[in-house]
Amino acid sequence: MDQEEKRQVPSFLKKILDLDVYLTKVFVNTFEKYVLIKQLQTHYKALEISCHGIPWIALTLASIWIFHLTSLYQLQVNLFIGFLIDILLVTILKALTRRRRPAVNDDPFSIGPDKYSFPSGHASRCTFIVYYFLYLWPISVIFAPSLLVWCTCVCLSRLLMRRHNILDVLVGIVLGILEGMFIGYLYLSQDTCINLVTWITNEKIDDV
């Protein structure tokens, strides 16, 4: 018995998925009628890289050692935990659902379950980042519009690059909000984050 025979998709779910694929195609084709997509490919790729999990995790970890400021540890540690949870949940869901992407994925960082489409990890990650910097570590209102525009553009680019269908992105957005709420509930205190960094780095940190 092959893999396709083992996985029987319920008829009602198949109708939803087929409608999702149809609406995604209509949206992308309509957009391409009015915008020359080739001119935006570089921008789409930049947006893809800007919200990739590997750079965000690497930069968050690097910032702990580069800045070495106890006042930032709470921001950095909780953000890092959020990224780990996001990657774990998205990986599990993709492995369970195994929904194919609308087109061949040419992302060089795509490995393992990431070759699947549901849900969108980029959508969940950028939504989590927006939630984090609006509610958990509030930034100045001056930067909030730019953050929201970036998140919106990332989500739209996932559709226009044919990485995901609409349902993948919508579920990713919901997942990102839930991750933000969970981190808000779990939110580690400043002292806990300082002790954690001290334990991991095995360095004594002077009180600030």
Tab-separated table of C-alpha atoms in Angstrom:
chain	number	residue	atom	x	y	z
A	1	MET	CA	0.000	0.000	0.000
A	2	ASP	CA	1.591	3.284	-1.084
A	3	GLN	CA	1.633	6.535	0.848
A	4	GLU	CA	-1.270	8.072	-1.073
A	5	GLU	CA	-3.522	5.116	-0.291
A	6	LYS	CA	-2.691	5.289	3.400
A	7	ARG	CA	-3.802	8.923	3.639
A	8	GLN	CA	-7.479	9.349	2.873
A	9	VAL	CA	-8.580	12.981	3.019
A	10	PRO	CA	-12.211	13.431	4.183
A	11	SER	CA	-14.452	14.753	1.413
A	12	PHE	CA	-15.451	17.938	3.279
A	13	LEU	CA	-11.785	18.742	3.973
A	14	LYS	CA	-10.853	18.072	0.362
A	15	LYS	CA	-13.521	20.543	-0.769
A	16	ILE	CA	-12.080	23.196	1.559
A	17	LEU	CA	-8.539	22.562	0.308
A	18	ASP	CA	-9.648	22.628	-3.338
A	19	LEU	CA	-11.461	25.936	-2.742
A	20	ASP	CA	-8.351	27.292	-1.038
A	21	VAL	CA	-6.210	26.359	-4.045
A	22	TYR	CA	-8.730	27.932	-6.429
A	23	LEU	CA	-8.994	31.202	-4.491
A	24	THR	CA	-5.215	31.408	-4.206
A	25	LYS	CA	-4.813	31.011	-7.963
A	26	VAL	CA	-7.451	33.662	-8.615
A	27	PHE	CA	-5.772	36.087	-6.217
A	28	VAL	CA	-2.268	35.561	-7.627
A	29	ASN	CA	-3.395	35.679	-11.270
A	30	THR	CA	-5.412	38.839	-10.665
A	31	PHE	CA	-2.447	40.509	-8.970
A	32	GLU	CA	-0.113	39.547	-11.811
A	33	LYS	CA	-2.428	41.175	-14.349
A	34	TYR	CA	-1.706	44.579	-12.869
A	35	VAL	CA	1.847	44.159	-11.575
A	36	LEU	CA	4.876	42.824	-13.409
A	37	ILE	CA	5.866	40.107	-10.993
A	38	LYS	CA	9.386	39.758	-12.398
A	39	GLN	CA	10.169	43.266	-11.193
A	40	LEU	CA	9.218	42.261	-7.652
A	41	GLN	CA	11.006	38.928	-7.420
A	42	THR	CA	14.018	40.502	-5.725
A	43	HIS	CA	11.752	42.158	-3.172
A	44	TYR	CA	9.910	38.901	-2.515
A	45	LYS	CA	13.183	37.105	-1.955
A	46	ALA	CA	14.378	39.832	0.410
A	47	LEU	CA	11.142	39.502	2.383
A	48	GLU	CA	11.567	35.735	2.503
A	49	ILE	CA	15.081	36.048	3.911
A	50	SER	CA	14.052	38.814	6.312
A	51	CYS	CA	11.683	36.460	8.115
A	52	HIS	CA	13.560	33.181	7.837
A	53	GLY	CA	13.923	31.313	11.116
A	54	ILE	CA	17.652	30.607	10.851
A	55	PRO	CA	18.789	34.274	10.618
A	56	TRP	CA	16.413	35.340	13.398
A	57	ILE	CA	17.608	32.633	15.779
A	58	ALA	CA	21.262	33.231	14.896
A	59	LEU	CA	20.973	37.017	15.284
A	60	THR	CA	19.079	36.722	18.570
A	61	LEU	CA	21.758	34.453	20.018
A	62	ALA	CA	24.571	36.586	18.608
A	63	SER	CA	23.052	39.750	20.071
A	64	ILE	CA	23.338	38.285	23.577
A	65	TRP	CA	27.105	38.024	23.239
A	66	ILE	CA	27.621	41.120	21.089
A	67	PHE	CA	25.686	43.599	23.244
A	68	HIS	CA	26.192	41.794	26.553
A	69	LEU	CA	23.623	44.002	28.289
A	70	THR	CA	21.589	42.585	31.154
A	71	SER	CA	18.855	45.096	30.344
A	72	LEU	CA	18.277	43.268	27.038
A	73	TYR	CA	18.411	39.687	28.298
A	74	GLN	CA	14.689	39.512	29.012
A	75	LEU	CA	13.928	40.658	25.477
A	76	GLN	CA	16.443	38.311	23.877
A	77	VAL	CA	15.763	35.161	25.899
A	78	ASN	CA	11.973	35.303	25.636
A	79	LEU	CA	12.192	36.115	21.922
A	80	PHE	CA	14.539	33.179	21.396
A	81	ILE	CA	12.181	30.805	23.232
A	82	GLY	CA	9.343	32.041	21.042
A	83	PHE	CA	11.308	31.256	17.878
A	84	LEU	CA	12.080	27.748	19.119
A	85	ILE	CA	8.403	27.122	19.883
A	86	ASP	CA	7.417	28.480	16.471
A	87	ILE	CA	9.845	26.240	14.603
A	88	LEU	CA	8.810	23.207	16.660
A	89	LEU	CA	5.067	23.725	16.115
A	90	VAL	CA	5.380	24.512	12.401
A	91	THR	CA	7.636	21.493	11.849
A	92	ILE	CA	5.220	19.155	13.644
A	93	LEU	CA	2.170	20.492	11.787
A	94	LYS	CA	3.906	20.267	8.422
A	95	ALA	CA	5.042	16.725	9.127
A	96	LEU	CA	1.504	15.728	10.135
A	97	THR	CA	-0.413	17.431	7.318
A	98	ARG	CA	2.149	17.068	4.505
A	99	ARG	CA	0.295	19.458	2.247
A	100	ARG	CA	2.121	20.094	-1.000
A	101	ARG	CA	3.183	23.608	-1.924
A	102	PRO	CA	1.500	25.352	-4.882
A	103	ALA	CA	4.808	25.245	-6.779
A	104	VAL	CA	8.252	23.714	-6.473
A	105	ASN	CA	10.085	25.226	-3.511
A	106	ASP	CA	13.489	26.595	-4.547
A	107	ASP	CA	14.339	27.902	-1.076
A	108	PRO	CA	17.873	26.568	-0.325
A	109	PHE	CA	17.117	26.608	3.420
A	110	SER	CA	14.106	24.331	2.983
A	111	ILE	CA	14.853	20.950	4.532
A	112	GLY	CA	12.831	18.082	5.953
A	113	PRO	CA	9.182	18.934	6.710
A	114	ASP	CA	9.758	22.491	5.487
A	115	LYS	CA	9.168	21.231	1.947
A	116	TYR	CA	5.482	21.104	2.864
A	117	SER	CA	3.073	24.018	2.820
A	118	PHE	CA	0.764	23.968	5.856
A	119	PRO	CA	1.062	26.159	7.856
A	120	SER	CA	3.232	29.054	6.709
A	121	GLY	CA	6.217	29.371	9.023
A	122	HIS	CA	7.008	32.831	7.686
A	123	ALA	CA	3.474	34.022	8.448
A	124	SER	CA	3.544	32.600	11.970
A	125	ARG	CA	7.012	34.013	12.643
A	126	CYS	CA	6.385	37.557	11.422
A	127	THR	CA	3.047	37.630	13.277
A	128	PHE	CA	4.764	36.458	16.452
A	129	ILE	CA	7.412	39.162	16.038
A	130	VAL	CA	4.730	41.839	15.607
A	131	TYR	CA	2.825	40.563	18.654
A	132	TYR	CA	6.034	40.475	20.683
A	133	PHE	CA	7.071	44.047	19.914
A	134	LEU	CA	3.561	45.468	20.252
A	135	TYR	CA	2.455	43.745	23.448
A	136	LEU	CA	5.323	41.994	25.245
A	137	TRP	CA	8.236	44.361	24.629
A	138	PRO	CA	6.429	47.433	23.257
A	139	ILE	CA	8.380	49.537	20.782
A	140	SER	CA	7.742	53.187	20.049
A	141	VAL	CA	4.509	53.853	18.142
A	142	ILE	CA	6.688	55.493	15.482
A	143	PHE	CA	8.013	52.079	14.412
A	144	ALA	CA	4.747	50.144	14.764
A	145	PRO	CA	3.373	51.000	11.271
A	146	SER	CA	6.613	49.858	9.600
A	147	LEU	CA	6.512	46.597	11.544
A	148	LEU	CA	2.907	45.966	10.520
A	149	VAL	CA	3.629	46.788	6.866
A	150	TRP	CA	6.614	44.419	6.881
A	151	CYS	CA	4.483	41.619	8.333
A	152	THR	CA	1.729	42.204	5.771
A	153	CYS	CA	4.222	42.205	2.901
A	154	VAL	CA	5.837	38.983	4.126
A	155	CYS	CA	2.457	37.243	4.265
A	156	LEU	CA	1.440	38.481	0.807
A	157	SER	CA	4.795	37.534	-0.689
A	158	ARG	CA	4.288	33.925	0.434
A	159	LEU	CA	1.240	33.790	-1.832
A	160	LEU	CA	2.755	35.689	-4.744
A	161	MET	CA	5.884	33.528	-4.690
A	162	ARG	CA	3.593	30.489	-4.758
A	163	ARG	CA	5.113	29.171	-1.568
A	164	HIS	CA	1.715	28.830	0.132
A	165	ASN	CA	-2.019	28.912	-0.322
A	166	ILE	CA	-4.271	31.397	1.463
A	167	LEU	CA	-5.275	28.918	4.179
A	168	ASP	CA	-1.614	28.189	4.963
A	169	VAL	CA	-0.954	31.876	5.571
A	170	LEU	CA	-4.134	32.488	7.586
A	171	VAL	CA	-3.427	29.554	9.894
A	172	GLY	CA	0.162	30.758	10.192
A	173	ILE	CA	-1.072	34.164	11.338
A	174	VAL	CA	-3.359	32.580	13.949
A	175	LEU	CA	-0.510	30.345	15.097
A	176	GLY	CA	1.788	33.365	15.498
A	177	ILE	CA	-0.789	35.139	17.668
A	178	LEU	CA	-1.227	32.044	19.844
A	179	GLU	CA	2.552	31.760	20.211
A	180	GLY	CA	2.721	35.383	21.298
A	181	MET	CA	-0.032	34.823	23.860
A	182	PHE	CA	1.745	31.727	25.174
A	183	ILE	CA	5.064	33.550	25.515
A	184	GLY	CA	3.195	36.339	27.270
A	185	TYR	CA	1.886	33.793	29.778
A	186	LEU	CA	5.281	32.108	30.101
A	187	TYR	CA	7.252	35.382	30.021
A	188	LEU	CA	10.464	34.910	31.998
A	189	SER	CA	11.447	37.599	34.467
A	190	GLN	CA	14.581	39.725	34.144
A	191	ASP	CA	16.347	37.861	36.968
A	192	THR	CA	15.476	34.486	35.476
A	193	CYS	CA	16.849	35.510	32.086
A	194	ILE	CA	20.049	36.859	33.657
A	195	ASN	CA	20.540	33.633	35.609
A	196	LEU	CA	19.851	31.567	32.505
A	197	VAL	CA	22.389	33.452	30.387
A	198	THR	CA	24.915	33.273	33.229
A	199	TRP	CA	24.428	29.523	33.524
A	200	ILE	CA	24.725	28.924	29.756
A	201	THR	CA	27.739	31.170	29.214
A	202	ASN	CA	29.329	30.281	32.548
A	203	GLU	CA	30.206	33.937	33.035
A	204	LYS	CA	29.630	36.099	36.080
A	205	ILE	CA	27.461	39.092	35.278
A	206	ASP	CA	27.751	42.225	37.330
A	207	ASP	CA	24.557	43.814	38.532
A	208	VAL	CA	23.428	46.799	36.487
